[in-house]
Amino acid sequence: MLQNIWLIPLLPFVSSVLLILTAGRLPRRLIAIMGAGSVGLSALIVLAVGMQFMELQTPYSLTLWVWMQVGNFAPGFSFYIDQLTVVMLSVITGVGFLIHLYSTEFMQDDSDYSRYFAYMNMFVAAMLILVMADNLLLLYLGWEGVGVCSYLLVGFWYKDPVNGAASRKAFVVTRVGDTAMALGLFLLFTELGTLQIQPMLEAANSRWVTGDTIPAIAALLLLGGAVGKSAQLPLHTWLPDAMAGPTPVSALIHAATMVTAGVYLIARTHGLFLLAPDVLMLVALVGLFTLLLAAFTALNQTDIKRILAYSTISQIGYMFLALGVGAWSAGIFHLMTHAFFKALLFLGAGAVVHCLHHEQNIFKMGGLRSKLPIVFWSFLIGSAALAALPFTSGFFSKDQILLSAFELHGTTGISLWIGPWLWAGGLVGAILTAIYSFRLVFIVFYGEAKTEPDRQPGWRMAAPLSLLCILSLIGGYFVLPLASVFPTVAQHQVSHLVEGISISIPLIGVLIAWLVYYKHSLPVEGFTESSLGKALRNFWYSGWAMDKLYDTIIVKPYTGTANAMRGEWLDRIYHGIVSLCQGSHALLSRTQGGKMRWYATSMVFGLIILVTLLGWVS
Amino acid sequence: MEGLIIPLNHVLIVAALLFATGLAGLMFRRNVIFILMSLEVMLNSAGLAFVAAGAAWAQADGQVIFMLILAVAAAEVSVGLGLVLQVQKRFKTLDMDHAQKLNG
Amino acid sequence: MELILFYIAAAVALFATVFALTRSNAAHALIYLIVSLLAVAVIFFLLGAPFAAALEILVYAGAIMVLFVFVIMMLNLGEEGQERERQRMHPAVWVVPALLSTILLVEMVVLLTKFDGPQTGALITAKQVGMSLYGPYVLAVEIASMLLLAGLVGAYHVGRRFRSNDSDEQSIAKPTPESREVNN
């Protein structure tokens, strides 16, 4: 089975190419079978590969062909499978298949059914290449491939200029990170002479010692790429706008898979990051600040999808925090559970939006508990997992992260004492997470109904929701076989007090949400309606005014400079040539007035000139 | 019977006069029938020049070319008059200043 | 004596042509044009080219002019058309063309008088022309016949009736190039 792993990305790719080439001429049923079926088949292959791999336990690599050969630079089109890859493959194909199945119903009424599945399959293929690549160049191919597909899918309803702007923003902002990453690849290649991940990490280990400058720079550049793709501070602004795409796209790309590519990249090259403890610390701090910022913002949003988008940013912040404190497996664990429950939440939100005439404002919803029971239960379970209530999947992964942060015992600099502070920050984030996720539940599903649903989700939407519900509940009991991939972290026994606090914090958060948004018994209006409260709300609502900040310090000066350069004197020469040509054209075209007599007369002019010349010569 | 002894120049000047007249007519008439007549005059003057030259050098070539010109004139006038009928039908006028579809 | 005949014929040809091209009535113009062509035929005869003279009368003054007559008949221009033609004979219309052709004429005359050329006088009979025509010029004859065939097809195509929109109009006689038998 292992030698057939090339089929995994090939199937969605072939399906995508066929869908593009037939350009929507196929019947819808066939499009749905091709789109969802190809991913489903890949998922089955991944299952078989995973089974076999559990017995084998040694990394397996497969070279299909040499991609290009320039001197001693010969990156292969080759795949590398280890436990980390298998986990990622399972998440991508498994969750991906469920979302595709869901999409077959969600997109039923869309006229661009075929285009949608073509993009989605292309995305899955690129994402699979990303995680299966055995060298950084191939990984970069997948990396850019998912970027393009994300761009195409965010701007899927391209007839609305707002969506086009959102997709452009997503593309350009991630491009900043991608440029940093490309520079990192250049640096690594010039220093180490290879981009094969495993040999490269070994070479790095033997060549540099911990704390050297060059691995720090390389790690920093790779972190830039990861930050862009995973929507972390300071490049997170694109993700909330990327919600312009269809909701299943948000579930697959902007929650479950693509945005976690940055986490995967750091985990995959963790050997390099271990050589640069300062950068690793920076990863943790980026994660912490992002999760706090996004959690505060999520608390104030009114659009159901934007709440989830900020919550995604926040949860990826947790993953970064985990990576930063060296809890690699905890980070990947949270990646997996997050893929389950965030996909569930997005699909649930999609179902709500789908059934409520595309209404996205949560304050125009309400009382949906009895009207959309399946959606209610999936949302409840998803929110519970997101808030990390005990015994849901999110609880186990987040608990691991927080405990690892608490236990951080670095050897140098701030890492000596910062552990408990990271833990405390994570707890603040956790309580906020609980509040905003249950705020969503109470506002949307309780209270009085404001909009009537006009349909019920069919089985193709209900089945993925139910499966994801189960996964969100039991996902925490999966034991990821990542021990051989990452360096083991010594497990310390923490006091029961810390454990107790970790468990009780989400419950307190839910309680607050219940009091404020269900019972309305906490007098928060007194604060939120005061001028300070209003200012804070607006500040948080705008995402800490980051968009405005970037607009002021980057976009405006840039466009200003571009406008100033427009009147450059060199251009005048070319404009002069252009107007000369235009003038001559206008002059000459006037002679072509269609008047036969004028033509004859001008011919006679020519004749006279010719005869005159003839007479002169002779 | 021998041909008339006259300087070739004189005959050619007559041909040039006819040609110039035809040319002027071509330029100032707007009626397409008169334009065709002017063309005939010009072709005829060219034929005259050829015949005169043939007579001057005692060669039959001049008349042969005259005959080819005749064939050209016949073909031209048959197509041209067909076009005149179409112009009249399409534009309801024979005025070439009003038939400006050639406008570039 | 015969020299005077040449000058008279030349003058007739010239004046007839000028009149032909300045008339407002197309039928009158046509008569003048026939006179001009006949005068040119006389010149041909005087130059010792009787065959060319005969063809001038037969084909030019005969066949081609008959085509013109037919077309003028069919168009039925009428008095109104004549009045319009007369108005168009405005000096502003003909001054520039006249000036241009005068310049060209002067140039040609200057060029022609510069050379003291040969004199005409050779008699070239129909037999000589025929020998030449079907000897060295046989290819030209073929080309001419092809040209005439193209003229025939073109005239048929251009002269055919338009599609349905004006089917009530009289069918248009296609001008048949009788001149085809000239060379064959």
Short mmCIF file of N, CA and C in Angstrom, two decimals, chain A residues 29-122:
data_model
loop_
_atom_site.label_atom_id
_atom_site.label_comp_id
_atom_site.label_asym_id
_atom_site.label_seq_id
_atom_site.Cartn_x
_atom_site.Cartn_y
_atom_site.Cartn_z
N ARG A 29 -25.04 15.56 -10.68
CA ARG A 29 -24.83 14.36 -9.87
C ARG A 29 -23.41 13.84 -10.09
N LEU A 30 -23.00 13.82 -11.37
CA LEU A 30 -21.66 13.32 -11.67
C LEU A 30 -20.59 14.23 -11.07
N ILE A 31 -20.82 15.53 -11.14
CA ILE A 31 -19.86 16.48 -10.56
C ILE A 31 -19.71 16.20 -9.07
N ALA A 32 -20.85 16.01 -8.40
CA ALA A 32 -20.81 15.76 -6.96
C ALA A 32 -20.07 14.47 -6.68
N ILE A 33 -20.34 13.41 -7.49
CA ILE A 33 -19.67 12.13 -7.26
C ILE A 33 -18.18 12.28 -7.47
N MET A 34 -17.80 13.00 -8.55
CA MET A 34 -16.37 13.18 -8.81
C MET A 34 -15.71 14.00 -7.69
N GLY A 35 -16.35 15.11 -7.34
CA GLY A 35 -15.74 16.03 -6.38
C GLY A 35 -15.58 15.40 -5.02
N ALA A 36 -16.68 14.83 -4.49
CA ALA A 36 -16.60 14.26 -3.15
C ALA A 36 -15.96 12.88 -3.21
N GLY A 37 -16.25 12.13 -4.27
CA GLY A 37 -15.75 10.76 -4.35
C GLY A 37 -14.24 10.67 -4.42
N SER A 38 -13.62 11.60 -5.17
CA SER A 38 -12.16 11.52 -5.29
C SER A 38 -11.51 11.73 -3.93
N VAL A 39 -12.04 12.69 -3.16
CA VAL A 39 -11.48 12.92 -1.83
C VAL A 39 -11.77 11.74 -0.93
N GLY A 40 -12.97 11.16 -1.08
CA GLY A 40 -13.32 10.00 -0.28
C GLY A 40 -12.39 8.83 -0.55
N LEU A 41 -12.09 8.59 -1.83
CA LEU A 41 -11.16 7.51 -2.18
C LEU A 41 -9.79 7.77 -1.56
N SER A 42 -9.35 9.04 -1.67
CA SER A 42 -8.06 9.38 -1.05
C SER A 42 -8.10 9.07 0.44
N ALA A 43 -9.24 9.37 1.08
CA ALA A 43 -9.35 9.12 2.52
C ALA A 43 -9.22 7.63 2.80
N LEU A 44 -9.84 6.81 1.94
CA LEU A 44 -9.73 5.36 2.13
C LEU A 44 -8.28 4.90 1.99
N ILE A 45 -7.58 5.45 0.98
CA ILE A 45 -6.18 5.06 0.81
C ILE A 45 -5.38 5.48 2.04
N VAL A 46 -5.67 6.69 2.53
CA VAL A 46 -4.95 7.16 3.72
C VAL A 46 -5.21 6.21 4.88
N LEU A 47 -6.45 5.75 5.00
CA LEU A 47 -6.79 4.82 6.07
C LEU A 47 -5.94 3.56 5.95
N ALA A 48 -5.88 3.00 4.71
CA ALA A 48 -5.09 1.78 4.50
C ALA A 48 -3.62 2.04 4.80
N VAL A 49 -3.12 3.18 4.30
CA VAL A 49 -1.72 3.53 4.54
C VAL A 49 -1.46 3.65 6.03
N GLY A 50 -2.40 4.30 6.73
CA GLY A 50 -2.24 4.50 8.17
C GLY A 50 -2.17 3.17 8.91
N MET A 51 -3.08 2.25 8.53
CA MET A 51 -3.09 0.92 9.15
C MET A 51 -1.73 0.24 9.00
N GLN A 52 -1.25 0.25 7.76
CA GLN A 52 0.01 -0.40 7.49
C GLN A 52 1.15 0.29 8.23
N PHE A 53 1.01 1.60 8.32
CA PHE A 53 2.09 2.37 8.91
C PHE A 53 2.21 2.12 10.41
N MET A 54 1.06 1.87 11.03
CA MET A 54 1.08 1.61 12.47
C MET A 54 1.98 0.42 12.78
N GLU A 55 2.00 -0.56 11.86
CA GLU A 55 2.86 -1.72 12.10
C GLU A 55 4.32 -1.40 11.78
N LEU A 56 4.50 -0.63 10.71
CA LEU A 56 5.85 -0.42 10.21
C LEU A 56 6.66 0.51 11.10
N GLN A 57 6.06 1.67 11.40
CA GLN A 57 6.64 2.64 12.34
C GLN A 57 7.92 3.33 11.86
N THR A 58 8.44 2.97 10.66
CA THR A 58 9.62 3.70 10.20
C THR A 58 9.22 4.61 9.06
N PRO A 59 9.84 5.76 8.98
CA PRO A 59 9.50 6.70 7.90
C PRO A 59 9.70 6.04 6.54
N TYR A 60 8.83 6.37 5.63
CA TYR A 60 8.88 5.79 4.30
C TYR A 60 8.97 6.93 3.30
N SER A 61 9.88 6.83 2.34
CA SER A 61 9.91 7.89 1.33
C SER A 61 9.84 7.28 -0.06
N LEU A 62 9.26 8.03 -0.95
CA LEU A 62 9.01 7.54 -2.30
C LEU A 62 9.35 8.67 -3.27
N THR A 63 10.29 8.40 -4.18
CA THR A 63 10.64 9.41 -5.17
C THR A 63 9.98 9.06 -6.49
N LEU A 64 9.16 9.95 -6.98
CA LEU A 64 8.49 9.69 -8.26
C LEU A 64 9.40 10.03 -9.42
N TRP A 65 9.95 11.23 -9.40
CA TRP A 65 10.90 11.62 -10.43
C TRP A 65 11.68 12.82 -9.92
N VAL A 66 12.80 13.08 -10.60
CA VAL A 66 13.57 14.27 -10.23
C VAL A 66 12.90 15.47 -10.88
N TRP A 67 12.58 16.42 -10.06
CA TRP A 67 11.78 17.55 -10.56
C TRP A 67 12.60 18.38 -11.54
N MET A 68 13.77 18.79 -11.08
CA MET A 68 14.63 19.59 -11.95
C MET A 68 16.06 19.38 -11.47
N GLN A 69 17.00 19.57 -12.37
CA GLN A 69 18.39 19.35 -11.98
C GLN A 69 19.22 20.53 -12.44
N VAL A 70 19.73 21.28 -11.48
CA VAL A 70 20.60 22.42 -11.79
C VAL A 70 21.83 22.27 -10.93
N GLY A 71 22.93 21.89 -11.56
CA GLY A 71 24.14 21.66 -10.77
C GLY A 71 23.88 20.57 -9.74
N ASN A 72 24.23 20.84 -8.50
CA ASN A 72 23.98 19.83 -7.48
C ASN A 72 22.63 20.04 -6.79
N PHE A 73 21.83 20.89 -7.37
CA PHE A 73 20.49 21.13 -6.81
C PHE A 73 19.50 20.29 -7.60
N ALA A 74 19.02 19.23 -6.99
CA ALA A 74 18.12 18.33 -7.71
C ALA A 74 16.96 17.93 -6.82
N PRO A 75 16.01 18.83 -6.60
CA PRO A 75 14.87 18.46 -5.77
C PRO A 75 14.02 17.41 -6.50
N GLY A 76 13.64 16.37 -5.79
CA GLY A 76 12.82 15.33 -6.40
C GLY A 76 11.36 15.62 -6.18
N PHE A 77 10.56 15.02 -7.03
CA PHE A 77 9.12 15.04 -6.76
C PHE A 77 8.89 13.82 -5.87
N SER A 78 9.17 13.99 -4.60
CA SER A 78 9.20 12.81 -3.75
C SER A 78 8.44 13.07 -2.45
N PHE A 79 7.89 12.00 -1.93
CA PHE A 79 7.05 12.08 -0.74
C PHE A 79 7.76 11.43 0.44
N TYR A 80 7.44 11.93 1.61
CA TYR A 80 8.03 11.41 2.82
C TYR A 80 6.90 11.20 3.81
N ILE A 81 6.78 9.96 4.28
CA ILE A 81 5.67 9.64 5.17
C ILE A 81 6.22 9.26 6.52
N ASP A 82 5.84 10.03 7.55
CA ASP A 82 6.08 9.57 8.90
C ASP A 82 4.80 9.79 9.70
N GLN A 83 4.87 9.62 10.99
CA GLN A 83 3.64 9.67 11.78
C GLN A 83 2.96 11.03 11.66
N LEU A 84 3.79 12.08 11.68
CA LEU A 84 3.21 13.44 11.56
C LEU A 84 2.43 13.57 10.26
N THR A 85 3.03 13.08 9.16
CA THR A 85 2.36 13.16 7.88
C THR A 85 1.05 12.39 7.90
N VAL A 86 1.08 11.20 8.51
CA VAL A 86 -0.13 10.39 8.53
C VAL A 86 -1.25 11.11 9.28
N VAL A 87 -0.89 11.76 10.39
CA VAL A 87 -1.91 12.51 11.13
C VAL A 87 -2.49 13.60 10.24
N MET A 88 -1.59 14.35 9.59
CA MET A 88 -2.07 15.45 8.73
C MET A 88 -2.92 14.90 7.59
N LEU A 89 -2.46 13.80 6.98
CA LEU A 89 -3.21 13.22 5.86
C LEU A 89 -4.61 12.80 6.32
N SER A 90 -4.68 12.20 7.49
CA SER A 90 -5.99 11.77 7.98
C SER A 90 -6.91 12.96 8.15
N VAL A 91 -6.37 14.02 8.75
CA VAL A 91 -7.21 15.20 8.98
C VAL A 91 -7.67 15.78 7.64
N ILE A 92 -6.72 15.93 6.71
CA ILE A 92 -7.08 16.60 5.46
C ILE A 92 -8.09 15.78 4.68
N THR A 93 -7.80 14.49 4.49
CA THR A 93 -8.72 13.71 3.66
C THR A 93 -10.01 13.40 4.41
N GLY A 94 -9.91 13.10 5.71
CA GLY A 94 -11.11 12.75 6.46
C GLY A 94 -12.06 13.93 6.57
N VAL A 95 -11.57 15.00 7.21
CA VAL A 95 -12.41 16.19 7.35
C VAL A 95 -12.75 16.75 5.98
N GLY A 96 -11.75 16.67 5.07
CA GLY A 96 -11.99 17.17 3.71
C GLY A 96 -13.14 16.44 3.04
N PHE A 97 -13.18 15.12 3.21
CA PHE A 97 -14.27 14.36 2.58
C PHE A 97 -15.61 14.77 3.16
N LEU A 98 -15.67 14.90 4.48
CA LEU A 98 -16.95 15.27 5.10
C LEU A 98 -17.40 16.64 4.59
N ILE A 99 -16.45 17.55 4.46
CA ILE A 99 -16.84 18.90 4.00
C ILE A 99 -17.27 18.85 2.53
N HIS A 100 -16.61 18.02 1.74
CA HIS A 100 -17.03 17.89 0.34
C HIS A 100 -18.45 17.33 0.25
N LEU A 101 -18.71 16.33 1.10
CA LEU A 101 -20.05 15.73 1.09
C LEU A 101 -21.08 16.80 1.45
N TYR A 102 -20.74 17.57 2.47
CA TYR A 102 -21.62 18.65 2.91
C TYR A 102 -21.83 19.66 1.78
N SER A 103 -20.74 19.95 1.06
CA SER A 103 -20.84 20.95 0.00
C SER A 103 -21.78 20.52 -1.11
N THR A 104 -21.86 19.20 -1.36
CA THR A 104 -22.72 18.77 -2.47
C THR A 104 -24.14 19.25 -2.25
N GLU A 105 -24.54 19.37 -0.98
CA GLU A 105 -25.88 19.90 -0.75
C GLU A 105 -25.85 21.42 -0.61
N PHE A 106 -24.82 21.90 0.10
CA PHE A 106 -24.77 23.34 0.38
C PHE A 106 -24.73 24.15 -0.90
N MET A 107 -23.99 23.67 -1.89
CA MET A 107 -23.82 24.44 -3.12
C MET A 107 -24.84 24.05 -4.19
N GLN A 108 -25.83 23.24 -3.80
CA GLN A 108 -26.76 22.68 -4.78
C GLN A 108 -27.36 23.73 -5.71
N ASP A 109 -27.67 24.90 -5.18
CA ASP A 109 -28.36 25.90 -5.99
C ASP A 109 -27.41 26.82 -6.73
N ASP A 110 -26.13 26.60 -6.58
CA ASP A 110 -25.19 27.53 -7.20
C ASP A 110 -24.97 27.16 -8.66
N SER A 111 -24.85 28.18 -9.49
CA SER A 111 -24.70 27.89 -10.93
C SER A 111 -23.30 27.43 -11.25
N ASP A 112 -22.34 27.70 -10.37
CA ASP A 112 -20.96 27.31 -10.64
C ASP A 112 -20.55 26.09 -9.84
N TYR A 113 -21.44 25.13 -9.81
CA TYR A 113 -21.22 23.90 -9.05
C TYR A 113 -19.89 23.25 -9.42
N SER A 114 -19.67 23.14 -10.72
CA SER A 114 -18.49 22.42 -11.20
C SER A 114 -17.21 23.17 -10.84
N ARG A 115 -17.24 24.50 -11.02
CA ARG A 115 -16.06 25.30 -10.70
C ARG A 115 -15.71 25.15 -9.23
N TYR A 116 -16.74 25.14 -8.38
CA TYR A 116 -16.51 25.02 -6.95
C TYR A 116 -15.75 23.75 -6.63
N PHE A 117 -16.23 22.63 -7.18
CA PHE A 117 -15.56 21.37 -6.84
C PHE A 117 -14.19 21.27 -7.49
N ALA A 118 -14.04 21.90 -8.65
CA ALA A 118 -12.71 21.90 -9.27
C ALA A 118 -11.71 22.58 -8.35
N TYR A 119 -12.09 23.75 -7.81
CA TYR A 119 -11.18 24.47 -6.92
C TYR A 119 -10.92 23.68 -5.64
N MET A 120 -12.01 23.13 -5.09
CA MET A 120 -11.88 22.43 -3.82
C MET A 120 -10.95 21.22 -3.97
N ASN A 121 -11.14 20.46 -5.06
CA ASN A 121 -10.29 19.29 -5.27
C ASN A 121 -8.85 19.72 -5.50
N MET A 122 -8.67 20.80 -6.24
CA MET A 122 -7.32 21.29 -6.47
C MET A 122 -6.69 21.68 -5.14
#
